Short mmCIF file of C-alpha atoms in Angstrom, two decimals:
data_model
loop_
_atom_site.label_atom_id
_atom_site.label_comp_id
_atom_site.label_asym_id
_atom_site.label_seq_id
_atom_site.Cartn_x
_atom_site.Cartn_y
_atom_site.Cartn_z
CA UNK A 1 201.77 196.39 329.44
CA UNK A 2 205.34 195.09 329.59
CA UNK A 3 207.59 195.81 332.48
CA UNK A 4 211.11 195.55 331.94
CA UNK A 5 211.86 194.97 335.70
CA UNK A 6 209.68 193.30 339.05
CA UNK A 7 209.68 196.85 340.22
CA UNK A 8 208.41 198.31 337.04
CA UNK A 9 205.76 195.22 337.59
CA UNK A 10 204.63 195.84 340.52
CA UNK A 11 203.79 199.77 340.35
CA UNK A 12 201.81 198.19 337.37
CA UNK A 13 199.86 195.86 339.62
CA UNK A 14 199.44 198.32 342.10
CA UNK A 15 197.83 200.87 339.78
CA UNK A 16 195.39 198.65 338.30
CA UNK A 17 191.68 199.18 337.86
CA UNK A 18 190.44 196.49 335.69
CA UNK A 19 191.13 192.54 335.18
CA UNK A 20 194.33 191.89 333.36
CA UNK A 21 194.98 188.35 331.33
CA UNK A 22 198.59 187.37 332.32
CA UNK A 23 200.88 186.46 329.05
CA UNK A 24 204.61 184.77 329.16
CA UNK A 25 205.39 183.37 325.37
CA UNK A 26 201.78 183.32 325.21
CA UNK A 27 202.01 179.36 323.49
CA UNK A 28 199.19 178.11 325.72
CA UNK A 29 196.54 179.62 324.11
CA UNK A 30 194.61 181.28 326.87
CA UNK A 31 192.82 183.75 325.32
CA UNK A 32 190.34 186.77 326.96
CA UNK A 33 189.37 190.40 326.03
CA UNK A 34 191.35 191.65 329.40
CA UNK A 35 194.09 193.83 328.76
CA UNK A 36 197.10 191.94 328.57
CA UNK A 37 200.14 191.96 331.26
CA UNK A 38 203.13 190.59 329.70
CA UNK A 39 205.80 189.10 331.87
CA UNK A 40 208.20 188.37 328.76
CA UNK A 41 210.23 191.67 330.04
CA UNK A 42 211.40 189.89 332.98
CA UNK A 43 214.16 187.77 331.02
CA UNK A 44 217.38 186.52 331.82
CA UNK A 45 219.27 183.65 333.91
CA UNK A 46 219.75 185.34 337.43
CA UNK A 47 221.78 182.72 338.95
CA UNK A 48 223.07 179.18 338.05
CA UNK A 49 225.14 176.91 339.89
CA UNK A 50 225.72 173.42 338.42
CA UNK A 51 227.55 172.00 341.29
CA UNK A 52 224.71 172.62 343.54
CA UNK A 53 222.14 171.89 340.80
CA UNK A 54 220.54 175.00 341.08
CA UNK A 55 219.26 177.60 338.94
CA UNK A 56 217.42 180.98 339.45
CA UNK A 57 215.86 182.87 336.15
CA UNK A 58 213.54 185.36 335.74
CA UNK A 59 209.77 184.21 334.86
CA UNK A 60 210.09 185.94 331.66
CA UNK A 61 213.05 183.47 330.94
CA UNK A 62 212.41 181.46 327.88
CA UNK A 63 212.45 177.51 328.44
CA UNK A 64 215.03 176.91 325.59
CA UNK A 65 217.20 180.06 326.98
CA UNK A 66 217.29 177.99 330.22
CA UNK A 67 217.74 174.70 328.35
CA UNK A 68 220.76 175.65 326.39
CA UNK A 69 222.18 177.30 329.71
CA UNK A 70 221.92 173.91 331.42
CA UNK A 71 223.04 171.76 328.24
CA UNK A 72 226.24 173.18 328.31
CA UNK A 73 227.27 171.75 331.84
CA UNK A 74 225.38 168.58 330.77
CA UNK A 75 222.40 169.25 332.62
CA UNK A 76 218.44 169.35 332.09
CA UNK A 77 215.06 170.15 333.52
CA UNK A 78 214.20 166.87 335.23
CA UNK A 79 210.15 167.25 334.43
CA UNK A 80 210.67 167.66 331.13
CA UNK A 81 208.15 170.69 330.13
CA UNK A 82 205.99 169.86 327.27
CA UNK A 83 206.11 172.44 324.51
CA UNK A 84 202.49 173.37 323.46
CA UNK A 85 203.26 175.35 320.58
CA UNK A 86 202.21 172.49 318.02
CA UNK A 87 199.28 171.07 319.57
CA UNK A 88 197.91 174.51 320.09
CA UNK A 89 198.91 176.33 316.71
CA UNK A 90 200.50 179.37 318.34
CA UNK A 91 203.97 180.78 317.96
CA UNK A 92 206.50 182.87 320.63
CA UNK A 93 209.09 181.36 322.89
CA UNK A 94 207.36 179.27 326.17
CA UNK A 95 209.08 180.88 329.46
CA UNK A 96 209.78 179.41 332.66
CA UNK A 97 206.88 181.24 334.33
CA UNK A 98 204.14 179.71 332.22
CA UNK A 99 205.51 176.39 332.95
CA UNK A 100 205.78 177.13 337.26
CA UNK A 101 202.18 178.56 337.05
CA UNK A 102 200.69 175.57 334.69
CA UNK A 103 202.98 173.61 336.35
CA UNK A 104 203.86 171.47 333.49
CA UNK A 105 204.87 167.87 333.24
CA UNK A 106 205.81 165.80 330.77
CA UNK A 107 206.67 162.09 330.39
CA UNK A 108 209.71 161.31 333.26
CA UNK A 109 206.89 162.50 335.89
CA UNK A 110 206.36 159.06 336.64
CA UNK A 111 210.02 158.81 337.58
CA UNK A 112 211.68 162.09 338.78
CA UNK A 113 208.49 163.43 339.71
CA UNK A 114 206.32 167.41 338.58
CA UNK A 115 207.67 170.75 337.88
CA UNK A 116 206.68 171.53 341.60
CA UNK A 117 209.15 169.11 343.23
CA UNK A 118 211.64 171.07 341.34
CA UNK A 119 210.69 174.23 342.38
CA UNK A 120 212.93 176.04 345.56
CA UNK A 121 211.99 179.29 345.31
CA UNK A 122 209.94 182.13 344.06
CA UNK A 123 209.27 185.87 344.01
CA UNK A 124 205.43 187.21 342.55
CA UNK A 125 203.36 190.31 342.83
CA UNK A 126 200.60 189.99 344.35
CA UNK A 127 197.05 191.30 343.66
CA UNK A 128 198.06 194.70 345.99
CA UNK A 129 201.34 195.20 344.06
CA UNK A 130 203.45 194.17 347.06
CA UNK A 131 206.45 191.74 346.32
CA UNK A 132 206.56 188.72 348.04
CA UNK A 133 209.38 186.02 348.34
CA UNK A 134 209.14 182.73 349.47
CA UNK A 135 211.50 179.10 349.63
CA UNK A 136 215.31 179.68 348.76
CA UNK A 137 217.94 177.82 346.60
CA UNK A 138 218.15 174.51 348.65
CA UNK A 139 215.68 171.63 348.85
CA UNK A 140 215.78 171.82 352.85
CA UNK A 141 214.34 175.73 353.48
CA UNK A 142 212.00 176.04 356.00
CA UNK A 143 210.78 179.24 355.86
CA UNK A 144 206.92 179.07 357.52
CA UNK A 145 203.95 178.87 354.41
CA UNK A 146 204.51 176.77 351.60
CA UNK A 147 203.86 179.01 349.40
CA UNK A 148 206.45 177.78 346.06
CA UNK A 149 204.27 174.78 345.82
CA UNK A 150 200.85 176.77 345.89
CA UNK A 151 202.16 179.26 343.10
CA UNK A 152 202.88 175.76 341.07
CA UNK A 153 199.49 175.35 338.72
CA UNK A 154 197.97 177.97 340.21
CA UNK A 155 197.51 179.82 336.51
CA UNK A 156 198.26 183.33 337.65
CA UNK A 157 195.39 183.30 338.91
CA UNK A 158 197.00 183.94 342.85
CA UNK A 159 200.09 186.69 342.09
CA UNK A 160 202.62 187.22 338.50
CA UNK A 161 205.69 185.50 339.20
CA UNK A 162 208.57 187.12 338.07
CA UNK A 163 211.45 185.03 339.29
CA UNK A 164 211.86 181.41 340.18
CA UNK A 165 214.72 179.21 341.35
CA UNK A 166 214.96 175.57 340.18
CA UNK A 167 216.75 172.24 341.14
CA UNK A 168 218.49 170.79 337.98
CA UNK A 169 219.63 167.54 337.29
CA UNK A 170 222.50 165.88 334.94
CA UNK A 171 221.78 164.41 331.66
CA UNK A 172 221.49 161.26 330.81
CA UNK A 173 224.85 159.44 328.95
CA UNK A 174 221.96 156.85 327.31
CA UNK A 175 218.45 156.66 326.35
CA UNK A 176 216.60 153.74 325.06
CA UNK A 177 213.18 152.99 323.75
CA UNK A 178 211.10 149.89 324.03
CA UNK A 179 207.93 149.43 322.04
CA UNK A 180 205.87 146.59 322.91
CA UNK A 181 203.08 145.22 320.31
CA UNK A 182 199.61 145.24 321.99
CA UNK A 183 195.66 144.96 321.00
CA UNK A 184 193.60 146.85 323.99
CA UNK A 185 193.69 149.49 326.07
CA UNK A 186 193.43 147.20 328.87
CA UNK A 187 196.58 144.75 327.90
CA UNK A 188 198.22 148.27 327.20
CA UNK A 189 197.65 149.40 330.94
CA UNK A 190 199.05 145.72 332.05
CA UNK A 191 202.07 145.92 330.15
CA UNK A 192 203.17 149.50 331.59
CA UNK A 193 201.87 148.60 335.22
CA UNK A 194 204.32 145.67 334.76
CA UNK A 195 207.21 147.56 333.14
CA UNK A 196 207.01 150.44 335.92
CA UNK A 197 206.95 147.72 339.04
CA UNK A 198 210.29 146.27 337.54
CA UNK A 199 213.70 146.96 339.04
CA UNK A 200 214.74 148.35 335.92
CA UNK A 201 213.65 152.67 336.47
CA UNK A 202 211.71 153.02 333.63
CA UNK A 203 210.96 157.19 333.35
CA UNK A 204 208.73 156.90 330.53
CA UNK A 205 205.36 155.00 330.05
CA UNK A 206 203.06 155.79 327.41
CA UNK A 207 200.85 154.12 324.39
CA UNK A 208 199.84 155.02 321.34
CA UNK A 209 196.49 152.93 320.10
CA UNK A 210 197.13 154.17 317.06
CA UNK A 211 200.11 151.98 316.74
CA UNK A 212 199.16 149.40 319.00
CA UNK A 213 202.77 150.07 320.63
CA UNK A 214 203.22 150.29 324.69
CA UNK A 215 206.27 153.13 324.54
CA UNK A 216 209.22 152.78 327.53
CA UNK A 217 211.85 154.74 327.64
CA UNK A 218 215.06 153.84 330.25
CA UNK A 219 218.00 156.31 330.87
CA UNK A 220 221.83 156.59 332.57
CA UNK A 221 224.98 155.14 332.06
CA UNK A 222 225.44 153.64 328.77
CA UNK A 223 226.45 150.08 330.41
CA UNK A 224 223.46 150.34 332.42
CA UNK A 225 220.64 151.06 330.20
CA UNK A 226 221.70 148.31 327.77
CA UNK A 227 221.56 145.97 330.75
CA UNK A 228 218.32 147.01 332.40
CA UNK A 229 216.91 147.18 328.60
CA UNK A 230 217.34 142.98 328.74
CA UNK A 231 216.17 142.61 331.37
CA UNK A 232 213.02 144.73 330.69
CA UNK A 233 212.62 142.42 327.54
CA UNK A 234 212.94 139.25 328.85
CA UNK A 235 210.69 140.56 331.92
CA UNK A 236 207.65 141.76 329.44
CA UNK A 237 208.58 139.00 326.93
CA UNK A 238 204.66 137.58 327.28
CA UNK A 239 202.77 140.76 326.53
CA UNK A 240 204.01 141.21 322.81
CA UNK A 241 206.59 141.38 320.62
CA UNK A 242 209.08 143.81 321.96
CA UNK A 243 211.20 146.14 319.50
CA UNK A 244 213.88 148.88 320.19
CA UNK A 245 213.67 152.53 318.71
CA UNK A 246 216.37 154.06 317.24
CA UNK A 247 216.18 157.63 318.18
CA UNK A 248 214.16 157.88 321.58
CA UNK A 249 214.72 161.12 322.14
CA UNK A 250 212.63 162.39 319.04
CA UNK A 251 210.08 159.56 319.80
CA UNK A 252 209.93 161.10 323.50
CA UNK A 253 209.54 164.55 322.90
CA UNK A 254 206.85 163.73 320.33
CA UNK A 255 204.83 161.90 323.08
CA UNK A 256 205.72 164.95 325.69
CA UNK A 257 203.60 167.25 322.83
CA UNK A 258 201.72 164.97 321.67
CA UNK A 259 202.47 165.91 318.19
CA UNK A 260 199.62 163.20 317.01
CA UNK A 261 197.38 165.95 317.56
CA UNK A 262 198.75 168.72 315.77
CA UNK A 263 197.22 169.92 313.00
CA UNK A 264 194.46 167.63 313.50
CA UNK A 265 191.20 169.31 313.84
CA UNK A 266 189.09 168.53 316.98
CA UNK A 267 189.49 169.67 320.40
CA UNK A 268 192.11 168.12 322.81
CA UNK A 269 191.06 167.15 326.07
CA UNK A 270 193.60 165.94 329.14
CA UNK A 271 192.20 163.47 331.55
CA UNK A 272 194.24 162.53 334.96
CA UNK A 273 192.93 158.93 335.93
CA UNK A 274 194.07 156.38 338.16
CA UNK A 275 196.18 154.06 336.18
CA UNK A 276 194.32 150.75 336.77
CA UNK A 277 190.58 153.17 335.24
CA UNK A 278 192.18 154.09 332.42
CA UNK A 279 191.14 151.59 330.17
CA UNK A 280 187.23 151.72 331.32
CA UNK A 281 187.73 155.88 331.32
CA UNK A 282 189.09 155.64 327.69
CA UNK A 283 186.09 153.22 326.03
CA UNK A 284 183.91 156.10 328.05
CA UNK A 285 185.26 159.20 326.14
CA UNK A 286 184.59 157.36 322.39
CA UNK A 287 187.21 159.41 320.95
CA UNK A 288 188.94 160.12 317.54
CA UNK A 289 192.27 159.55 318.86
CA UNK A 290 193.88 158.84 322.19
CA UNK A 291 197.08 158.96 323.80
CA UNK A 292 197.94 157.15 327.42
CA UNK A 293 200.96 158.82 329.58
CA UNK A 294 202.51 158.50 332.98
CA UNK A 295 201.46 154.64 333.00
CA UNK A 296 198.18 155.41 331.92
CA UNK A 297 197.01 157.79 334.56
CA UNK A 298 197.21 160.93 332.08
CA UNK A 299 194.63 160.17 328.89
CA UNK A 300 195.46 162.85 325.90
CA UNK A 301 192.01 162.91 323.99
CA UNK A 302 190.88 164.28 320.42
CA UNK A 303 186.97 164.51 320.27
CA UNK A 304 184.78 166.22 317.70
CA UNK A 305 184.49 170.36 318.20
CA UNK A 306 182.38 171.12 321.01
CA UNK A 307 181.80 167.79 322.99
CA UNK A 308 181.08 167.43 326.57
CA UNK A 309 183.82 165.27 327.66
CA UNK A 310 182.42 165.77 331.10
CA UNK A 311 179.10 164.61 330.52
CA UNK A 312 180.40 161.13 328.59
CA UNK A 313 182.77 160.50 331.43
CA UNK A 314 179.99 161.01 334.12
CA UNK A 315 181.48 160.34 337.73
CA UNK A 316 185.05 159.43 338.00
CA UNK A 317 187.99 159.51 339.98
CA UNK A 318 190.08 162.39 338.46
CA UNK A 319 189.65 165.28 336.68
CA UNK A 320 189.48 166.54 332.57
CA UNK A 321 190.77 169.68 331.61
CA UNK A 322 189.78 171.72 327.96
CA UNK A 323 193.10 172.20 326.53
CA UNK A 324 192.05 172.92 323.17
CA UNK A 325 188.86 174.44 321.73
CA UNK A 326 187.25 177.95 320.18
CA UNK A 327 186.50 180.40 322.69
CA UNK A 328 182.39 179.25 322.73
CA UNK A 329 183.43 175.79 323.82
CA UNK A 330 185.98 177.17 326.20
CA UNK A 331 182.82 179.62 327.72
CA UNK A 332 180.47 176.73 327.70
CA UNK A 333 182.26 174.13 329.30
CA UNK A 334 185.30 175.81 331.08
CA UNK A 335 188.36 174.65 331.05
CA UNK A 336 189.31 173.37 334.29
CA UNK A 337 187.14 170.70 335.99
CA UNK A 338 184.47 171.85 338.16
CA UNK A 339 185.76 171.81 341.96
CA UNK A 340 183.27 170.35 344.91
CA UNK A 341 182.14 172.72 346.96
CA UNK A 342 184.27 172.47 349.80
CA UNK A 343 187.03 172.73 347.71
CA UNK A 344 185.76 175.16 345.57
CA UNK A 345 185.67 177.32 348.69
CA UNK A 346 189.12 177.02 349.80
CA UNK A 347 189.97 177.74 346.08
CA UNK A 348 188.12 181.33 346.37
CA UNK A 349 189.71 182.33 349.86
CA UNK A 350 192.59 181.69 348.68
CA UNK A 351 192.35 183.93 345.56
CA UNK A 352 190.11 186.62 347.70
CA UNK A 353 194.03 186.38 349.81
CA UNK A 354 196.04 186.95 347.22
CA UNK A 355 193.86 188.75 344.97
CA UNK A 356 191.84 190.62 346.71
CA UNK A 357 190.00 193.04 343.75
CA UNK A 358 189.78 189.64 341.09
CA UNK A 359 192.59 191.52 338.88
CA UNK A 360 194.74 188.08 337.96
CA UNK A 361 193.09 185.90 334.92
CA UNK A 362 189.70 186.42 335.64
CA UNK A 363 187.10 183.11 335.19
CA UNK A 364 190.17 181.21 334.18
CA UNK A 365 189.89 178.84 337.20
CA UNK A 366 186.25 179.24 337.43
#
């Protein structure tokens, strides 16, 4: 099933009699034996203003459709979407709806903040077939539920979106990349706790044990980044020897995918910690590889196939999600982790509210 328009979607929704698995570019590899409801139909920039920073696209849209739309005004997606197509080993074109329901993140998080802060507006259908809109094209709408920022991460699993509207943001003029040389996880987490309580706006934190390098990226003006970038140095000057990257923006987008993991067998686990656990969380998970984002408080892991990340964490603060496995892992462990009760609860109204027969991504949240 592939509608070409939301009204063509929504006759579809309203007509179903069986669970569906919902499908954009289908680079996330969520995989099921429902029958598939592709949104990829629903494609095309709607709207786009660059003097109000504002954008409105179909969900169908793909990412690098939007990306080359906003490029040519000088302008960006501020949360930098990751691109999962090479950690995961799948193929297609991401869209903007895959990204609003996952609601994916990448490095400049820590900075300008998730793909939900961005997100004014959107339309869905939901588990009745009934079209709903909610938010606008400005950051100030008041318009009663708060429902944009409930559809964010919510995995399809509470309506299909099939249009969203989007605050944009300029470009950068400069980027520049720091690597600092450290030996631990735990001097690692120092030296980006002290880089992001500087003056100097760093928007990307990460580290690569691998390398040993703490990774900091600064952006804007040209004048300003090579000041703030001296400062930075003489600032961090007694945590390591500090070098400069040449191109930053590949090094960035390979930490936004974590390419380190592609192609690497194992599955790929993502673990949001508090920043100042991450070192005690990462000696917990004994993995292959690791990679530390968003000042440590996002922990990229490789582990042997079929590991119980959950079970070698025990109790923590946070939560681990699967992100990459074969379907009997997936089954076994599920992918998302388990919710208390309480929560749990408010999770299933919720979906029993918009979804009243179970039709949207069945088990995925479960």
């Amino acid at each position: 099933m592939k509608p070409e328009t939301e009204a063509d979607l929504a006759n579809i929704v309203a007509d179903l009699n069986q669970p569906v698995r919902l499908v954009g570019g289908g680079t996330r590899g969520i995989i099921g034996s429902e029958q598939v409801l592709s949104i990829a139909g629903l494609s095309g920039v709607s709207l786009y203003e660059p003097g109000a920073l504002t954008l409105v696209a179909k969900a169908g849209t793909p990412v690098s459709e939007i990306e080359a739309v906003l490029a040519a005004e000088g302008q960006q997606l501020a949360f930098e979407p990751m691109d999962h197509r090479g950690l995961m080993g799948t193929d297609g074109d991401p869209t903007i709806g895959g990204v609003v329901a996952a609601n994916v993140s990448g490095p400049r998080r820590i900075q300008a903040g998730a793909c939900r802060d961005y997100l004014l507006g959107v339309r869905y259908v939901d588990g009745l077939g009934q079209v709903i809109k909610n938010g606008g094209r400005v950051m100030k709408n008041v318009t009663g539920y708060d429902l944009v920022k409930l559809m964010a991460g919510s995995w399809g699993t509470l309506g299909v979106l099939s249009e969203v509207s989007l605050k944009v943001l300029p470009k950068s003029e400069s980027i520049a990349a720091l690597a600092v040389q450290v030996g631990s996880v735990a001097q690692a987490v120092q030296t980006l706790s002290a880089a992001l309580k500087s003056p100097f706006e760093v928007s990307g934190a990460a580290y690569n044990p691998a390398a040993g390098h703490v990774l900091l990226r600064l952006e804007g003006f040209a004048d300003s980044v090579a000041y703030r970038v001296d400062r930075l140095k003489a600032e961090l000057a007694g945590f390591g020897e500090i070098s400069e990257i040449e191109d930053g923006e590949t090094l960035w987008r390979s930490v936004r995918d974590v390419s380190m993991f592609s192609d690497v067998e194992g599955d790929v686990w993502r673990i949001s910690v508090k920043p100042g656990a991450a070192s005690e969380i990462a000696a917990r998970l004994e993995a292959e590889k690791l990679l530390l984002d968003w000042g440590g408080g996002l922990i990229w892991a490789l582990v042997p196939e079929g590991s119980d990340v959950r079970t070698r964490l025990g109790a923590f603060e946070g939560h681990a999600s699967l992100v990459r496995a074969d379907a009997e892992t997936v089954q076994a462990l599920g992918r998302f982790q388990p919710e208390a009760a309480g929560v749990a609860a408010l999770s299933q109204g919720l979906r029993q509210r918009f979804d009243p027969n179970g039709i949207f991504n069945p088990g995925l949240m479960g």
